[in-house]
CSV table of C-alpha atoms in Angstrom, one decimal:
chain,number,residue,atom,x,y,z
A,1,GLU,CA,79.0,151.6,136.8
A,2,ALA,CA,82.8,150.3,135.1
A,3,ASP,CA,84.5,153.7,134.6
A,4,ILE,CA,88.0,152.1,134.9
A,5,TYR,CA,88.8,150.5,131.0
A,6,GLN,CA,92.3,148.5,130.5
A,7,THR,CA,92.9,147.5,127.0
A,8,PRO,CA,94.2,145.3,125.4
A,9,ARG,CA,91.6,143.1,126.6
A,10,TYR,CA,93.9,140.3,125.5
A,11,LEU,CA,97.3,139.5,124.1
A,12,VAL,CA,99.8,137.2,123.1
A,13,ILE,CA,103.1,138.2,122.6
A,14,GLY,CA,106.7,137.0,122.2
A,15,THR,CA,109.3,136.5,124.6
A,16,GLY,CA,111.8,139.8,124.9
A,17,LYS,CA,109.4,142.1,123.6
A,18,LYS,CA,108.3,145.1,125.8
A,19,ILE,CA,104.6,145.5,126.3
A,20,THR,CA,102.6,148.6,128.2
A,21,LEU,CA,99.4,147.5,129.4
A,22,GLU,CA,96.6,150.7,129.6
A,23,CYS,CA,94.3,151.4,132.6
A,24,SER,CA,92.6,154.3,132.9
A,25,GLN,CA,89.5,155.9,135.1
A,26,THR,CA,87.2,158.4,134.8
A,27,MET,CA,86.1,158.6,138.5
A,28,GLY,CA,89.1,160.9,139.7
A,29,HIS,CA,89.9,158.3,142.1
A,30,ASP,CA,93.4,159.1,143.9
A,31,LYS,CA,94.2,155.3,144.9
A,32,MET,CA,94.7,152.9,141.7
A,33,TYR,CA,96.0,149.5,142.1
A,34,TRP,CA,97.5,146.9,139.6
A,35,TYR,CA,96.3,143.1,140.9
A,36,GLN,CA,98.1,139.7,139.4
A,37,GLN,CA,95.9,136.7,139.3
A,38,ASP,CA,96.8,133.2,137.6
A,39,PRO,CA,93.2,131.1,136.4
A,40,GLY,CA,91.3,130.1,139.0
A,41,MET,CA,93.4,132.0,142.1
A,42,GLU,CA,93.5,134.4,144.5
A,43,LEU,CA,94.5,138.1,143.3
A,44,HIS,CA,97.8,139.6,144.4
A,45,LEU,CA,98.6,142.9,144.2
A,46,ILE,CA,102.3,144.0,142.4
A,47,HIS,CA,102.1,147.8,142.0
A,48,TYR,CA,99.8,151.0,143.7
A,49,SER,CA,100.0,154.7,143.8
A,50,TYR,CA,98.0,157.2,146.1
A,51,GLY,CA,98.1,159.7,143.4
A,52,VAL,CA,99.7,161.6,140.9
A,53,ASN,CA,103.7,161.2,141.2
A,54,SER,CA,103.3,158.2,143.8
A,55,THR,CA,104.1,154.7,143.3
A,56,GLU,CA,104.9,151.9,145.6
A,57,LYS,CA,105.4,148.2,145.1
A,58,GLY,CA,103.2,145.2,146.2
A,59,ASP,CA,103.1,142.6,148.1
A,60,LEU,CA,104.0,140.1,144.6
A,61,SER,CA,107.5,140.7,143.5
A,62,SER,CA,107.0,141.5,139.7
A,63,GLU,CA,109.2,142.4,137.0
A,64,SER,CA,107.0,145.2,136.0
A,65,THR,CA,106.9,149.0,136.4
A,66,VAL,CA,104.4,151.6,136.7
A,67,SER,CA,103.9,155.3,136.4
A,68,ARG,CA,101.2,157.6,137.4
A,69,ILE,CA,101.7,161.3,135.6
A,70,ARG,CA,98.1,161.8,135.0
A,71,THR,CA,95.5,161.1,137.8
A,72,GLU,CA,93.2,159.2,135.3
A,73,HIS,CA,96.1,157.0,134.1
A,74,PHE,CA,98.3,154.2,135.4
A,75,PRO,CA,100.0,151.9,133.1
A,76,LEU,CA,101.7,149.3,133.7
A,77,THR,CA,105.2,148.1,132.1
A,78,LEU,CA,107.2,145.1,131.2
A,79,GLU,CA,110.3,145.7,129.8
A,80,SER,CA,111.0,142.1,128.3
A,81,ALA,CA,108.0,139.7,128.6
A,82,ARG,CA,108.6,136.2,129.7
A,83,PRO,CA,106.6,133.3,129.5
A,84,SER,CA,106.5,133.5,133.6
A,85,HIS,CA,104.6,137.0,133.1
A,86,THR,CA,101.7,134.9,131.7
A,87,SER,CA,98.6,135.7,133.4
A,88,GLN,CA,95.8,138.0,134.0
A,89,TYR,CA,96.3,141.5,135.5
A,90,LEU,CA,93.7,143.7,136.9
A,91,CYS,CA,93.7,147.5,137.7
A,92,ALA,CA,92.1,149.0,140.3
A,93,SER,CA,91.1,152.4,141.6
A,94,ARG,CA,89.2,153.8,145.1
A,95,ARG,CA,88.5,157.3,146.1
A,96,GLY,CA,88.5,157.9,149.9
A,97,ALA,CA,86.6,155.5,152.4
A,98,TYR,CA,84.7,153.9,149.2
A,99,GLY,CA,84.9,150.4,147.8
A,100,TYR,CA,87.3,149.7,145.1
A,101,THR,CA,86.4,149.4,141.3
A,102,PHE,CA,88.0,147.1,139.1
A,103,GLY,CA,88.6,146.8,135.4
A,104,SER,CA,87.5,144.4,133.0
A,105,GLY,CA,91.5,142.8,132.8
A,106,THR,CA,94.0,141.9,130.7
A,107,ARG,CA,94.6,138.5,129.7
A,108,LEU,CA,98.9,138.0,128.7
A,109,THR,CA,100.0,135.2,126.7
A,110,VAL,CA,103.5,135.3,126.6
A,111,VAL,CA,105.1,132.3,124.0
B,1,GLY,CA,99.8,140.9,157.0
B,2,ILE,CA,96.0,139.9,157.6
B,3,GLN,CA,94.5,136.6,156.5
B,4,VAL,CA,91.3,135.6,154.7
B,5,GLU,CA,90.2,132.0,154.2
B,6,GLN,CA,86.9,131.1,152.3
B,7,SER,CA,84.6,128.2,152.9
B,8,PRO,CA,83.7,126.2,150.9
B,9,PRO,CA,86.2,126.4,148.3
B,10,ASP,CA,84.0,124.7,145.7
B,11,LEU,CA,79.9,124.3,145.8
B,12,ILE,CA,77.8,122.5,143.4
B,13,LEU,CA,73.9,123.7,143.1
B,14,GLN,CA,70.9,123.4,141.2
B,15,GLU,CA,68.9,126.0,140.2
B,16,GLY,CA,66.8,127.6,142.9
B,17,ALA,CA,68.4,126.8,145.9
B,18,ASN,CA,69.9,128.5,148.5
B,19,SER,CA,73.7,128.7,149.4
B,20,THR,CA,75.9,130.5,152.1
B,21,LEU,CA,79.6,131.5,151.8
B,22,ARG,CA,81.8,132.3,155.0
B,23,CYS,CA,84.9,134.5,155.1
B,24,ASN,CA,86.9,134.7,158.2
B,25,PHE,CA,89.5,137.3,158.9
B,26,SER,CA,92.8,137.2,161.1
B,27,ASP,CA,92.3,141.1,162.0
B,28,SER,CA,90.2,144.2,162.4
B,29,VAL,CA,89.0,145.5,159.0
B,30,ASN,CA,88.3,148.9,157.7
B,31,ASN,CA,87.4,147.7,154.4
B,32,LEU,CA,85.3,144.1,153.1
B,33,GLN,CA,84.1,143.5,150.2
B,34,TRP,CA,82.6,140.7,147.8
B,35,PHE,CA,83.1,140.0,144.3
B,36,HIS,CA,81.6,138.0,141.5
B,37,GLN,CA,84.6,137.2,139.2
B,38,ASN,CA,82.5,135.9,135.9
B,39,PRO,CA,83.6,133.4,133.4
B,40,TRP,CA,85.2,135.8,131.5
B,41,GLY,CA,87.3,137.1,134.5
B,42,GLN,CA,85.9,140.3,135.0
B,43,LEU,CA,85.5,141.3,138.9
B,44,ILE,CA,81.9,142.4,139.8
B,45,ASN,CA,81.6,144.8,143.1
B,46,LEU,CA,78.6,142.8,145.1
B,47,PHE,CA,78.7,144.3,148.4
B,48,TYR,CA,81.0,147.2,150.6
B,49,ILE,CA,80.4,146.3,154.0
B,50,PRO,CA,82.8,146.2,156.5
B,51,SER,CA,80.1,145.9,159.4
B,52,GLY,CA,76.8,145.6,159.3
B,53,THR,CA,74.0,144.2,156.8
B,54,LYS,CA,73.0,144.9,153.1
B,55,GLN,CA,71.0,143.4,150.8
B,56,ASN,CA,71.3,143.5,146.6
B,57,GLY,CA,67.8,141.6,145.1
B,58,ARG,CA,68.8,138.1,145.6
B,59,LEU,CA,72.0,138.6,147.2
B,60,SER,CA,72.6,140.0,150.7
B,61,ALA,CA,75.9,140.1,153.3
B,62,THR,CA,76.7,140.1,156.6
B,63,THR,CA,80.0,141.3,158.4
B,64,VAL,CA,80.2,140.6,162.1
B,65,ALA,CA,83.4,142.9,162.5
B,66,THR,CA,83.6,142.0,166.5
B,67,GLU,CA,83.8,138.4,165.8
B,68,ARG,CA,86.5,138.9,162.1
B,69,TYR,CA,83.7,137.3,159.8
B,70,SER,CA,81.3,137.6,157.1
B,71,LEU,CA,78.6,136.0,155.2
B,72,LEU,CA,77.2,135.7,151.5
B,73,TYR,CA,73.5,134.7,150.9
B,74,ILE,CA,72.3,133.9,147.5
B,75,SER,CA,68.5,132.9,147.5
B,76,SER,CA,66.9,131.2,144.7
B,77,SER,CA,70.2,130.5,142.6
B,78,GLN,CA,70.4,131.2,139.0
B,79,THR,CA,73.1,129.5,136.4
B,80,THR,CA,74.2,132.7,136.0
B,81,ASP,CA,75.0,133.2,139.4
B,82,SER,CA,77.6,130.6,138.8
B,83,GLY,CA,81.8,132.1,139.0
B,84,VAL,CA,84.2,132.7,141.3
B,85,TYR,CA,82.5,135.1,144.7
B,86,PHE,CA,85.8,136.5,146.4
B,87,CYS,CA,86.2,138.5,149.6
B,88,ALA,CA,88.7,141.2,150.1
B,89,VAL,CA,89.5,142.7,153.4
B,90,GLU,CA,91.6,146.0,154.0
B,91,GLY,CA,93.5,146.1,157.7
B,92,TRP,CA,93.4,149.0,159.3
B,93,GLU,CA,97.5,148.9,159.5
B,94,THR,CA,97.3,148.8,155.4
B,95,SER,CA,94.7,151.6,155.3
B,96,GLY,CA,94.5,152.5,151.3
B,97,SER,CA,97.0,150.5,150.4
B,98,ARG,CA,95.3,147.0,149.5
B,99,LEU,CA,93.1,144.7,149.1
B,100,THR,CA,93.7,141.3,150.1
B,101,PHE,CA,92.0,138.1,149.0
B,102,GLY,CA,90.3,135.2,150.3
B,103,GLU,CA,91.2,131.7,147.4
B,104,GLY,CA,87.6,132.4,146.6
B,105,THR,CA,84.2,130.0,146.5
B,106,GLN,CA,83.7,128.6,142.8
B,107,LEU,CA,80.5,128.2,143.2
B,108,THR,CA,78.5,125.7,140.1
B,109,VAL,CA,74.6,126.4,139.6
B,110,ASN,CA,72.8,123.8,137.7
B,111,PRO,CA,70.1,123.4,135.8
């Protein structure tokens, strides 16, 4: 079922580095989302997009940025990683009145 | 915004037992989904159920939208059912913009 892909699956990176988490979906969904989740905790929305050239900030304040140049691609970028960014990042997509589909997530550790 | 409460927070079962997980929400919704997060962090969609009853194998779910709650039933539980179960809703006011997650129910099924 999973036609939404996230890379990398795991990432350990040093403080101050710039990183981009990739998310792609092949389902032609217009709406895409990024959620952040600390271990064992609930998910919080950090960014979403209604379509190409549309991006909005979510509920949780985040130092990341996103772009939506193509329907199928919704990358998330951290310009300068910090230990406080250590978390799991989950990408999701949705079309119309159907449910959300999530990718496998990226587990980020900033040392 | 809309509030989501899940109960119980933790549940320990013996293999073969049945269980009921509950999700209460504070406002009318146009989307409700149940997810299972496995030990590897992957979020699997179980049901898209803004109202009514659905069944899929040993799992079934019921949402009573007028009373603002949903129930997830797990019958004849197996060790592979272990993990965190999340209920997530989308209110009519924020339609298309976000899923709001509950804090989850941590289920442990012992052999």
